[in-house]
Coordinates of C-alpha atoms and ligand atoms in Angstrom, one line a residue:
M16 CA -38.5 -14.5 0.6
S17 CA -36.0 -12.7 2.2
P18 CA -36.1 -8.7 2.6
A19 CA -33.9 -7.6 0.2
P20 CA -30.9 -5.6 3.0
G21 CA -30.1 -2.0 2.4
Y22 CA -27.4 -2.3 -0.6
D23 CA -26.5 -4.8 -2.8
A24 CA -23.0 -4.0 -1.7
V25 CA -21.1 -1.6 0.9
V26 CA -17.3 -0.7 0.1
I27 CA -15.0 0.2 2.2
G28 CA -12.9 2.8 1.7
A29 CA -11.9 5.5 -1.1
G30 CA -8.7 5.2 -2.6
F31 CA -7.8 3.9 -5.6
A32 CA -9.7 0.9 -4.6
G33 CA -13.0 2.0 -3.2
L34 CA -13.2 4.5 -6.0
Y35 CA -13.2 2.1 -7.9
M36 CA -15.0 -0.3 -7.6
V37 CA -17.8 2.1 -6.2
Y38 CA -17.6 3.4 -9.6
R39 CA -17.7 -0.3 -11.3
L40 CA -20.5 -1.8 -9.4
R41 CA -22.5 1.5 -10.0
E42 CA -21.9 1.3 -13.6
D43 CA -23.2 -3.3 -13.2
G44 CA -26.8 -2.3 -12.1
F45 CA -25.5 -2.4 -8.1
R46 CA -27.0 -0.5 -5.2
V47 CA -23.3 0.3 -3.8
L48 CA -22.6 2.6 -1.2
G49 CA -19.2 3.6 0.4
V50 CA -17.6 4.8 3.2
E51 CA -14.4 6.3 4.5
A52 CA -13.4 6.9 7.4
G53 CA -11.2 9.7 5.9
D54 CA -13.9 13.0 4.9
G55 CA -12.7 12.7 1.8
V56 CA -11.4 11.1 -1.5
G57 CA -8.2 10.2 -1.6
G58 CA -6.6 6.7 1.1
T59 CA -3.1 6.5 1.2
W60 CA -3.3 10.0 -0.6
Y61 CA -5.1 12.2 1.9
W62 CA -3.5 10.9 5.1
N63 CA 0.2 11.0 4.1
R64 CA 0.7 14.6 3.3
Y65 CA 3.8 14.7 5.3
P66 CA 7.3 17.2 3.4
G67 CA 8.2 15.3 0.9
A68 CA 5.4 12.6 0.8
R69 CA 5.2 10.8 -3.6
C70 CA 5.2 7.3 -5.3
D71 CA 8.2 6.2 -6.4
S72 CA 6.0 4.5 -9.2
E73 CA 6.5 6.7 -12.4
S74 CA 4.1 9.5 -13.1
M75 CA 2.3 7.7 -16.4
Y76 CA 2.1 3.6 -14.3
Y77 CA 0.2 5.2 -11.5
S78 CA -3.1 5.8 -12.4
F79 CA -6.4 4.4 -13.3
S80 CA -6.3 2.8 -17.1
F81 CA -9.4 2.9 -17.4
L82 CA -10.5 6.4 -18.4
P83 CA -8.3 6.4 -21.7
E84 CA -10.4 10.3 -23.0
F85 CA -9.1 11.4 -18.6
E86 CA -5.2 10.2 -19.5
Q87 CA -4.8 12.4 -22.1
E88 CA -5.5 15.6 -20.6
W89 CA -4.1 14.9 -17.0
P90 CA -0.6 16.5 -16.8
L91 CA 2.4 14.6 -16.6
E92 CA 5.1 16.7 -15.8
E93 CA 7.5 15.7 -12.8
R94 CA 8.8 11.7 -13.3
Y95 CA 7.5 10.7 -9.5
P96 CA 3.8 12.9 -8.9
T97 CA 3.9 14.1 -5.2
Q98 CA 1.5 13.7 -2.7
P99 CA -0.6 16.7 -3.4
V100 CA -0.5 15.9 -7.2
I101 CA -1.7 11.8 -6.3
L102 CA -4.4 13.4 -3.9
D103 CA -5.9 15.4 -6.9
Y104 CA -6.1 13.2 -9.4
L105 CA -7.8 11.3 -7.3
R106 CA -10.4 13.8 -6.5
T107 CA -10.6 15.0 -10.0
V108 CA -11.7 11.2 -11.3
A109 CA -13.9 11.0 -8.1
G110 CA -15.5 14.5 -9.4
R111 CA -15.8 13.1 -13.0
L112 CA -17.1 10.3 -12.2
D113 CA -19.9 11.7 -9.8
L114 CA -18.5 9.3 -7.1
P115 CA -18.7 11.1 -3.7
K116 CA -22.5 11.3 -4.1
H117 CA -22.4 7.4 -3.1
F118 CA -20.1 7.1 -0.3
V119 CA -20.5 8.6 3.4
F120 CA -17.4 9.9 4.6
G121 CA -15.4 10.6 8.3
A122 CA -17.8 7.1 9.3
R123 CA -14.9 4.3 10.4
I124 CA -16.1 1.0 10.3
D125 CA -15.1 -1.0 13.6
S126 CA -17.8 -3.9 13.1
V127 CA -19.0 -5.9 9.5
R128 CA -21.9 -8.9 10.7
Y129 CA -22.7 -11.1 8.9
D130 CA -26.4 -13.0 9.7
D131 CA -26.1 -16.3 8.4
Q132 CA -30.4 -16.4 8.3
A133 CA -30.6 -13.3 6.0
G134 CA -27.8 -14.4 4.1
W135 CA -26.4 -10.0 4.4
W136 CA -23.8 -8.3 6.4
T137 CA -24.2 -5.2 8.5
V138 CA -21.7 -2.9 8.7
R139 CA -21.6 -0.1 11.7
A140 CA -19.0 2.2 11.7
G141 CA -19.9 3.3 15.4
D142 CA -22.7 5.0 16.2
R143 CA -23.1 7.5 12.9
L144 CA -24.0 4.8 10.5
A145 CA -25.3 1.0 10.2
V146 CA -26.1 -0.3 6.8
T147 CA -26.7 -4.1 5.6
A148 CA -25.8 -5.1 2.1
R149 CA -25.5 -8.2 0.6
Y150 CA -21.8 -7.7 0.0
V151 CA -19.1 -6.8 1.6
I152 CA -16.0 -5.3 -0.2
T153 CA -13.0 -4.6 1.4
A154 CA -10.8 -1.3 0.1
T155 CA -8.7 -0.6 3.0
G156 CA -5.4 -0.3 2.0
A157 CA -2.7 -2.7 2.1
L158 CA -1.0 -0.1 3.9
S159 CA -3.4 2.1 6.2
A160 CA -3.7 1.1 9.6
S161 CA -1.0 3.0 10.8
N162 CA 1.8 1.2 13.4
R163 CA 3.0 3.6 16.3
P164 CA 4.7 1.5 18.8
Q165 CA 4.0 3.2 22.2
F166 CA 7.1 4.3 24.1
P167 CA 6.7 5.4 27.5
G168 CA 6.4 9.0 28.8
A169 CA 5.1 9.7 25.1
A170 CA 1.8 11.3 26.6
L171 CA 4.4 13.5 28.7
F172 CA 6.0 15.4 25.3
E173 CA 5.2 18.9 26.4
G174 CA 6.3 19.4 22.0
E175 CA 4.2 18.3 18.9
Q176 CA 4.3 14.6 18.0
H177 CA 3.0 13.6 14.6
S178 CA 2.9 11.0 12.1
T179 CA 3.8 10.4 8.6
A180 CA 0.9 8.5 8.3
S181 CA -1.6 11.2 9.4
W182 CA -0.3 14.3 9.1
P183 CA -1.8 17.3 9.9
A184 CA -3.3 18.6 6.3
E185 CA -2.5 22.4 7.7
P186 CA 1.9 23.0 7.4
V187 CA 3.1 22.1 10.3
P188 CA 5.4 24.7 11.3
L189 CA 9.7 23.4 11.3
A190 CA 11.7 26.8 11.4
G191 CA 13.4 27.4 14.1
R192 CA 12.4 23.2 16.1
R193 CA 13.6 20.6 16.6
A194 CA 12.6 17.7 15.4
G195 CA 13.4 14.2 15.9
L196 CA 12.6 11.5 12.5
I197 CA 11.5 8.1 14.3
G198 CA 11.8 5.4 11.5
T199 CA 13.8 5.3 8.7
G200 CA 11.5 3.5 6.1
S201 CA 10.0 4.5 3.3
S202 CA 8.6 8.1 4.6
G203 CA 11.0 8.2 6.4
V204 CA 13.6 8.5 3.9
Q205 CA 11.3 10.9 1.9
V206 CA 10.4 13.2 5.3
L207 CA 13.9 13.4 6.0
P208 CA 15.3 15.5 3.1
E209 CA 12.3 18.0 3.7
L210 CA 12.9 18.2 7.6
A211 CA 16.3 18.4 7.3
R212 CA 15.4 22.2 4.6
Q213 CA 13.3 23.4 7.7
A214 CA 14.2 22.5 10.7
Q215 CA 16.9 24.4 13.0
S216 CA 17.6 19.7 13.1
V217 CA 17.0 17.2 12.9
T218 CA 17.3 14.5 14.9
V219 CA 17.7 10.9 13.0
F220 CA 16.4 7.6 15.4
Q221 CA 17.3 4.8 13.0
R222 CA 16.4 1.2 14.0
T223 CA 17.1 -0.2 10.5
A224 CA 19.5 0.9 7.9
Q225 CA 17.9 0.9 4.8
F226 CA 18.7 0.3 1.1
V227 CA 18.0 3.6 -0.2
T228 CA 17.4 3.6 -4.6
P229 CA 17.9 7.1 -5.8
A230 CA 14.8 8.8 -6.6
R231 CA 16.4 10.7 -9.5
Q232 CA 13.3 12.8 -9.3
E233 CA 13.1 15.5 -12.6
R234 CA 10.1 17.5 -14.4
L235 CA 9.3 14.9 -17.7
D236 CA 10.1 16.2 -21.4
P237 CA 6.7 17.6 -23.1
R238 CA 8.0 15.7 -25.8
L239 CA 8.4 12.5 -24.5
V240 CA 5.2 13.1 -22.2
A241 CA 3.3 13.6 -25.8
L242 CA 5.0 10.7 -27.2
W243 CA 4.1 8.2 -24.2
K244 CA 0.2 9.8 -24.1
A245 CA -0.1 9.4 -27.9
N246 CA 1.0 5.2 -27.5
Y247 CA -0.9 5.4 -23.7
Q248 CA -2.8 2.3 -25.0
E249 CA -0.2 0.2 -25.4
I250 CA 1.6 0.9 -23.0
R251 CA -1.3 0.1 -20.6
R252 CA -1.3 -3.2 -22.5
R253 CA 1.9 -3.8 -21.6
T254 CA 1.8 -3.5 -18.2
K255 CA -1.0 -5.6 -17.5
F256 CA 1.2 -8.3 -18.5
T257 CA 4.4 -7.6 -16.7
P258 CA 5.3 -9.3 -13.1
G259 CA 5.4 -6.3 -11.0
G260 CA 2.8 -3.7 -13.0
I261 CA 5.3 -1.6 -14.7
P262 CA 6.2 -2.3 -18.5
I263 CA 10.2 -2.7 -17.5
P264 CA 12.5 -5.1 -19.9
S265 CA 13.3 -7.9 -16.6
P266 CA 17.4 -8.4 -16.7
L267 CA 18.3 -11.6 -18.5
R268 CA 21.7 -12.6 -17.5
S269 CA 22.5 -13.5 -13.6
A270 CA 25.1 -11.6 -12.1
A271 CA 27.0 -15.3 -12.0
E272 CA 27.2 -14.3 -17.2
L273 CA 29.0 -12.0 -16.3
S274 CA 32.2 -10.3 -15.8
A275 CA 33.5 -8.2 -12.2
A276 CA 33.4 -5.4 -14.7
E277 CA 30.5 -5.4 -16.0
Q278 CA 29.1 -6.4 -12.4
T279 CA 29.2 -2.7 -11.5
A280 CA 29.1 -1.2 -15.2
L281 CA 25.4 -2.6 -14.9
C282 CA 24.9 -1.9 -11.2
E283 CA 26.1 2.0 -11.9
E284 CA 23.6 1.8 -14.9
A285 CA 21.4 0.9 -13.2
W286 CA 21.9 3.6 -10.4
R287 CA 22.3 6.4 -12.2
R288 CA 19.3 5.5 -14.1
G289 CA 17.6 5.4 -10.3
G290 CA 13.7 4.3 -8.8
I291 CA 13.0 1.1 -10.7
W292 CA 15.8 0.7 -13.0
F293 CA 17.9 -0.4 -10.2
L294 CA 15.2 -1.7 -8.1
D295 CA 14.3 -4.3 -10.9
G296 CA 16.7 -3.5 -13.4
T297 CA 20.2 -5.5 -12.7
F298 CA 19.9 -8.5 -12.4
S299 CA 17.7 -11.8 -12.6
D300 CA 18.8 -13.6 -9.6
A301 CA 19.1 -10.3 -7.7
V302 CA 16.7 -11.6 -4.7
T303 CA 16.7 -14.8 -4.7
S304 CA 20.8 -15.6 -5.0
L305 CA 22.7 -14.6 -1.7
E306 CA 26.2 -14.5 -3.6
T307 CA 23.8 -12.0 -6.3
N308 CA 22.4 -10.2 -3.4
A309 CA 26.1 -9.7 -1.6
I310 CA 27.5 -8.0 -5.3
V311 CA 23.9 -5.6 -5.1
A312 CA 24.2 -5.5 -1.5
S313 CA 27.3 -4.4 -1.4
F314 CA 27.8 -2.0 -4.6
V315 CA 24.8 0.1 -2.8
R316 CA 26.8 0.0 0.7
S317 CA 29.9 1.2 -1.6
K318 CA 27.7 4.2 -2.4
I319 CA 26.7 5.2 1.0
S320 CA 30.4 5.2 2.2
E321 CA 30.9 7.1 -1.7
I322 CA 28.0 10.0 -0.8
V323 CA 28.3 10.0 3.3
T324 CA 31.4 12.4 4.1
D325 CA 31.8 11.0 8.1
P326 CA 33.5 7.8 8.1
V327 CA 31.0 6.8 11.3
V328 CA 28.4 8.1 10.5
A329 CA 28.3 5.8 6.9
E330 CA 29.4 2.7 8.6
K331 CA 26.0 3.1 10.6
L332 CA 24.2 3.8 7.6
K333 CA 24.7 0.9 5.5
P334 CA 23.0 -2.1 6.4
W335 CA 23.7 -5.7 7.4
T336 CA 20.8 -6.5 9.0
H337 CA 18.9 -8.4 5.5
A338 CA 19.5 -9.5 2.4
W339 CA 18.9 -6.3 -0.3
G340 CA 15.7 -5.9 -1.8
T341 CA 14.1 -7.5 0.6
K342 CA 12.7 -4.9 2.4
R343 CA 10.3 -2.3 1.0
V344 CA 13.6 -0.8 -1.3
P345 CA 12.9 3.3 -0.4
V346 CA 13.3 5.4 -3.2
G347 CA 14.4 9.1 -1.6
S348 CA 16.1 12.0 -2.8
D349 CA 19.6 12.9 -1.1
Y350 CA 18.6 10.8 1.0
Y351 CA 22.5 9.8 2.5
E352 CA 22.9 13.2 1.1
T353 CA 21.2 14.5 3.8
Y354 CA 23.6 13.3 6.5
N355 CA 26.4 15.3 5.1
R356 CA 24.2 18.7 6.4
P357 CA 25.4 20.4 10.2
N358 CA 21.8 20.1 11.1
V359 CA 21.1 16.1 11.1
S360 CA 22.3 13.9 13.6
L361 CA 21.7 10.0 13.7
V362 CA 21.4 7.9 16.2
D363 CA 21.4 3.8 16.0
L364 CA 19.2 2.3 18.0
R365 CA 20.5 -0.7 17.6
Q366 CA 23.9 0.8 19.5
D367 CA 22.0 2.8 22.0
P368 CA 17.5 2.6 22.2
I369 CA 15.0 4.6 23.1
E370 CA 13.7 4.3 26.9
E371 CA 11.4 6.5 27.4
I372 CA 10.2 10.0 25.5
T373 CA 10.0 12.9 28.2
A374 CA 8.5 16.0 28.6
R375 CA 11.2 17.4 26.8
G376 CA 12.5 15.1 24.4
I377 CA 14.1 10.9 23.5
R378 CA 15.9 9.5 26.0
T379 CA 18.2 6.7 24.6
R380 CA 20.4 4.9 26.4
S381 CA 23.2 7.5 26.5
G382 CA 21.5 10.1 27.2
E383 CA 18.5 12.5 26.4
H384 CA 18.3 14.4 22.9
P385 CA 15.9 17.4 23.6
L386 CA 13.3 18.1 20.8
D387 CA 10.7 19.9 20.0
V388 CA 8.3 17.7 17.3
I389 CA 8.8 13.9 17.4
V390 CA 7.8 12.5 13.6
Y391 CA 7.1 8.9 14.1
A392 CA 7.3 7.1 10.6
T393 CA 6.2 3.6 12.0
G394 CA 5.5 2.0 8.9
F395 CA 2.1 -0.1 9.2
D396 CA 0.2 -3.1 10.1
A397 CA 0.2 -3.9 5.9
L398 CA -2.1 -6.4 4.4
T399 CA -3.8 -7.8 7.7
G400 CA -4.0 -4.4 10.0
S401 CA -6.4 -2.2 8.2
I402 CA -9.0 -5.9 8.2
E403 CA -8.9 -6.6 10.8
R404 CA -9.2 -3.8 12.4
L405 CA -12.8 -3.7 11.2
H406 CA -13.9 -6.4 13.6
V407 CA -15.5 -9.0 11.1
E408 CA -17.4 -11.7 12.2
G409 CA -18.8 -14.6 9.2
R410 CA -20.5 -17.8 9.5
N411 CA -21.2 -18.9 12.9
G412 CA -20.5 -15.8 14.7
D413 CA -17.2 -16.8 13.8
R414 CA -14.4 -13.6 14.4
L415 CA -11.6 -13.4 11.3
E416 CA -8.5 -12.7 14.4
D417 CA -9.2 -15.9 15.2
A418 CA -9.4 -17.7 11.6
W419 CA -6.5 -15.4 10.8
A420 CA -4.5 -15.9 14.4
G421 CA -2.2 -18.1 13.4
G422 CA -1.7 -16.1 9.4
P423 CA -4.2 -15.0 7.1
R424 CA -5.7 -17.9 4.8
T425 CA -7.3 -16.3 1.6
Y426 CA -8.1 -18.0 -1.8
L427 CA -6.1 -15.7 -4.5
G428 CA -6.1 -12.8 -1.7
L429 CA -10.1 -12.2 -2.4
M430 CA -12.1 -14.5 -0.1
V431 CA -11.7 -16.0 3.1
P432 CA -13.7 -19.1 4.0
G433 CA -16.3 -18.8 6.7
F434 CA -17.0 -14.9 5.3
P435 CA -19.2 -15.6 2.3
N436 CA -19.4 -12.6 0.5
L437 CA -17.5 -10.5 2.0
F438 CA -14.4 -9.3 -1.1
T439 CA -10.2 -8.8 0.1
I440 CA -8.8 -5.7 -2.3
T441 CA -4.3 -6.2 -2.0
G442 CA -5.4 -7.9 1.1
P443 CA -3.0 -10.7 2.0
G444 CA -2.1 -13.4 -1.0
S445 CA -2.2 -10.8 -3.3
P446 CA 0.1 -9.6 -5.3
G447 CA -1.2 -5.6 -5.1
V448 CA 2.3 -4.7 -2.3
V449 CA 4.6 -6.2 -4.7
T450 CA 3.2 -4.1 -7.5
N451 CA 3.0 -1.2 -9.5
V452 CA 0.0 -1.3 -7.2
P453 CA -2.9 0.8 -9.2
V454 CA -2.3 -1.8 -11.7
A455 CA -3.3 -4.8 -9.4
I456 CA -6.4 -3.2 -7.8
E457 CA -7.8 -2.7 -11.9
Q458 CA -7.4 -6.3 -12.0
H459 CA -9.0 -7.2 -8.2
V460 CA -12.4 -4.5 -9.1
E461 CA -12.7 -5.7 -12.6
W462 CA -12.3 -9.7 -11.4
I463 CA -14.8 -9.3 -8.3
A464 CA -16.9 -7.0 -9.9
D465 CA -17.3 -10.3 -12.6
L466 CA -18.0 -12.3 -10.3
L467 CA -20.5 -10.3 -9.1
G468 CA -22.0 -9.6 -12.1
H469 CA -21.8 -14.0 -13.0
A470 CA -23.4 -14.8 -9.2
R471 CA -26.4 -12.1 -10.4
D472 CA -26.9 -13.5 -13.7
H473 CA -27.3 -17.3 -12.8
G474 CA -29.6 -16.3 -9.6
H475 CA -26.5 -17.2 -6.7
K476 CA -27.5 -15.3 -3.3
T477 CA -23.5 -16.1 -1.8
V478 CA -19.7 -16.3 -3.6
E479 CA -17.5 -18.2 -0.8
A480 CA -14.3 -19.5 -1.2
A481 CA -13.9 -23.3 -0.9
L482 CA -11.1 -24.3 2.9
S483 CA -9.7 -26.2 -0.1
A484 CA -9.4 -23.7 -3.0
A485 CA -7.7 -21.8 0.4
D486 CA -5.4 -23.6 2.0
E487 CA -3.7 -24.9 -1.6
W488 CA -3.8 -20.9 -2.3
T489 CA -2.4 -20.4 1.2
A490 CA 0.5 -22.5 1.2
H491 CA 1.3 -21.6 -2.8
V492 CA 2.2 -18.0 -1.4
Q493 CA 4.4 -19.8 1.3
D494 CA 6.7 -21.5 -1.4
V495 CA 6.4 -18.8 -4.2
A496 CA 8.1 -16.5 -1.2
N497 CA 10.2 -19.8 -0.1
T498 CA 12.2 -19.6 -3.5
T499 CA 13.6 -16.0 -3.0
L500 CA 15.6 -14.8 0.0
Y501 CA 12.4 -12.5 1.2
P502 CA 11.4 -14.4 4.2
T503 CA 14.5 -14.0 5.2
A504 CA 14.2 -10.2 6.6
D505 CA 12.5 -8.9 9.0
S506 CA 10.1 -6.7 7.5
W507 CA 6.4 -6.0 7.4
Y508 CA 6.1 -8.4 4.2
M509 CA 6.7 -10.7 7.2
G510 CA 4.8 -9.4 9.4
A511 CA 7.1 -8.7 11.6
N512 CA 7.0 -5.1 12.7
I513 CA 3.9 -5.8 14.6
P514 CA 4.7 -7.4 17.7
G515 CA 2.9 -10.7 17.7
K516 CA 2.0 -10.5 14.1
P517 CA 2.5 -14.7 12.9
R518 CA 5.8 -15.3 10.7
V519 CA 4.2 -15.2 7.6
F520 CA 4.8 -14.0 3.7
L521 CA 1.7 -11.9 3.3
P522 CA 2.0 -11.1 -0.3
Y523 CA 1.7 -13.2 -3.7
I524 CA 5.3 -12.4 -5.1
G525 CA 4.7 -14.6 -8.4
G526 CA 4.3 -11.8 -9.7
L527 CA 1.1 -9.6 -11.4
D528 CA 1.3 -11.5 -14.8
V529 CA 1.0 -15.2 -13.5
Y530 CA -1.6 -14.2 -10.8
R531 CA -4.1 -12.5 -14.0
Q532 CA -3.4 -15.3 -15.6
R533 CA -4.8 -17.2 -12.8
C534 CA -8.1 -15.5 -11.9
D535 CA -8.6 -15.1 -16.1
E536 CA -9.1 -19.2 -16.3
I537 CA -10.7 -20.0 -13.2
A538 CA -13.4 -17.7 -14.8
A539 CA -13.6 -19.6 -17.9
A540 CA -13.5 -22.2 -16.6
G541 CA -16.6 -21.0 -13.6
Y542 CA -15.2 -20.6 -10.2
P543 CA -14.4 -23.7 -8.8
G544 CA -12.8 -22.9 -6.0
F545 CA -15.4 -20.5 -4.9
E546 CA -18.8 -22.7 -3.6
L547 CA -21.9 -20.0 -5.1
G548 CA -25.0 -20.5 -3.5
G549 CA -28.9 -20.3 -3.8
E550 CA -30.7 -18.3 -1.5
P551 CA -30.8 -18.1 2.1
A552 CA -31.8 -21.1 3.4
A553 CA -34.4 -19.5 6.3
A554 CA -36.0 -15.8 6.6
A555 CA -34.3 -13.0 7.3
P556 CA -35.5 -11.4 11.2
A557 CA -36.6 -7.8 10.8
L558 CA -34.0 -5.5 9.9
A559 CA -32.4 -3.8 13.2
V560 CA -30.7 -1.6 11.5
T561 CA -31.2 1.5 9.3
P562 CA -29.6 1.8 5.7
A563 CA -28.0 5.3 5.5
E564 CA -30.7 6.8 2.8
E565 CA -33.3 6.5 5.1
R566 CA -31.1 8.4 7.6
G567 CA -31.2 11.0 5.4
A568 CA -29.2 11.8 2.0
A569 CA -26.8 14.6 4.0
E570 CA -25.0 11.8 5.7
V571 CA -23.9 9.9 1.6
G572 CA -22.4 12.7 0.1
R573 CA -20.7 14.6 1.9
G574 CA -17.1 16.1 1.7
A575 CA -14.7 14.5 -1.2
Ligands
FAD615 C1 3.9 6.8 1.5 C2 3.1 5.4 0.6 C3 4.1 5.9 -0.6 C4 3.9 5.1 -1.7 N1 4.3 4.7 -2.6 C5 4.3 3.5 -3.9 C6 4.5 3.5 -4.4 O1 5.1 4.0 -5.1 N2 3.4 2.8 -5.5 C7 2.5 2.1 -5.2 O2 2.3 1.6 -6.2 N3 1.5 1.9 -4.1 C8 2.6 3.2 -3.0 N4 2.1 3.0 -1.9 C9 1.4 2.0 -2.0 C10 -0.7 2.8 -2.3 O3 -1.4 2.5 -0.5 C11 -1.5 2.5 -3.3 O4 -0.7 2.6 -4.3 C12 -3.1 2.5 -2.5 O5 -2.7 4.1 -2.8 C13 -3.3 2.0 -2.2 O6 -5.1 2.3 -2.9 P1 -6.5 1.5 -1.8 O7 -7.3 2.1 -2.3 O8 -6.4 0.1 -2.6 O9 -6.3 1.7 -0.1 P2 -5.8 3.4 0.6 O10 -5.4 4.5 -0.8 O11 -5.2 3.1 1.6 O12 -7.1 3.7 1.0 C14 -7.8 3.2 2.1 C15 -9.3 3.1 2.6 O13 -10.0 3.1 4.1 C16 -9.8 3.4 4.2 N5 -10.4 2.6 5.4 C17 -9.5 2.2 5.8 N6 -10.1 1.5 7.6 C18 -11.6 1.6 6.9 C19 -12.4 1.5 7.9 N7 -12.6 0.7 9.4 N8 -13.8 2.2 7.8 C20 -14.1 3.5 6.9 N9 -12.5 3.4 6.5 C21 -10.8 2.7 6.8 C22 -8.7 4.6 4.6 O14 -8.8 6.1 5.8 C23 -8.1 5.3 3.0 O15 -8.9 5.8 3.2 C24 2.5 4.0 -0.6 C25 1.4 3.8 0.2 C26 2.1 5.2 1.0 C27 2.1 4.7 2.4

């Protein structure tokens, strides 16, 4: 008989995914430990505290669906929840469910190793923590491993430098200061108007012009909120069976079925409504047909010309490098309008690239731009980054980075062959990032918890993805992507923002509804494609590490 590991499961991360996973496993009777690098819960919304940080999913959809009483209580005040509101929401949920006591905070996991003989994992955070567990679940976030390009001279800069992805908790003083913003993806688009309002001047360093959609943020009418709340359960039910985790009607008609006047009228109406209504609400073939895509792209470019008063700046802001929608479309408030302010200037890095950062600012080919603060909105090593940074070693000491060297291979985005009892939430092959993410997270968490319950009930000690099943799923993920225009863009969906990262389409774009059905069918059929094993063959070696609970309860439950 093997000695038991310290925990049944270790869950890494305390965002939406980690909180719900820890809750579900605890409720299902597993001994579970959560570990989080930050000093509290919140994940994305703990780290991304930059001015203007906000969710692009609308308030009533961006929350857990498994708390029907709490959702009635929780106020919905604005169309899109801001970062402080979401952080408050997650802290409140964690408190209500008494979750912080199950977490170790301030511990960044840097080693996750499988012991073949013992059949368990050893999870370490430097010398801060070492625990053993039968299962490891990475809830480390698809967009949490931040990417900060190393510009020559950056260490010499005498002003302040901040990443949007790890913004200080205390406000950064901007009044009277000259700010430089590198990056115009979703975070750059959100932070720019706030920087422009607060700073003396802002210089934007743009590598890729974006198709920004207006958010149309507004205060919600309490009568509308009351109506939603009265129907919340039905809205949630429908949400689960949508492709993108938001129950808006999908457009039924392709552009070719409409006259030019009708096409323009449709785009105008979607643009007026903003957000998801423009992203998902124009034509059925907006991201599959080049011709239709060109209509949407040209419409957005015409809006840029209408909004931006300086025609030279407007031209620089018009995207020509990728098809509309094939990079994540930023949703902005006054983004293009901000370029009409006298204190905002734009540097097009394709014509005038950054050469170095100096003590006093950023030097591009055309000269030095003096700055007091540099803001990096340079994105993430998406989907794979936060998992690979765990330095996972599976069977026979095989490293996950090596297994994924040619591109990630997963079964359903949930398991990797050769890495038994390791589950990934919203990792590569999952639909997570192309949906309203909490809806995908809930599906993953519930499905994983059900599988672990099944394994326990049937005496299985190991669960592992079969190689053939992972190969089939990974090929399917690419095949579905190839029916769209997505793979044509240099996007983070394709890993193109990280030098050396294999160029494959990372998320599953076939729809959360289709994905959910497939997962349900697999569960109902007794988990084909997963190998469910018995007791580990050999006795485990003596425990080389100490479970956190023996190191003192003080470590567990601090923070939040
Ligand atoms: C600026 C921004 C805007 C977004 N807007 C939207 C939106 O509009 N709609 C939407 O659906 N989604 C949006 N997202 C995606 C968002 O990440 C998800 O909605 C959701 O918050 C993900 O939750 P999670 O728990 O999976 O991951 P996260 O919230 O990223 O949490 C992961 C946690 O794991 C921790 N962690 C990672 N590695 C380690 C380690 N080695 N050791 C210990 N802890 C670790 C991190 O510290 C983090 O706290 C946005 C993301 C960003 C960055």
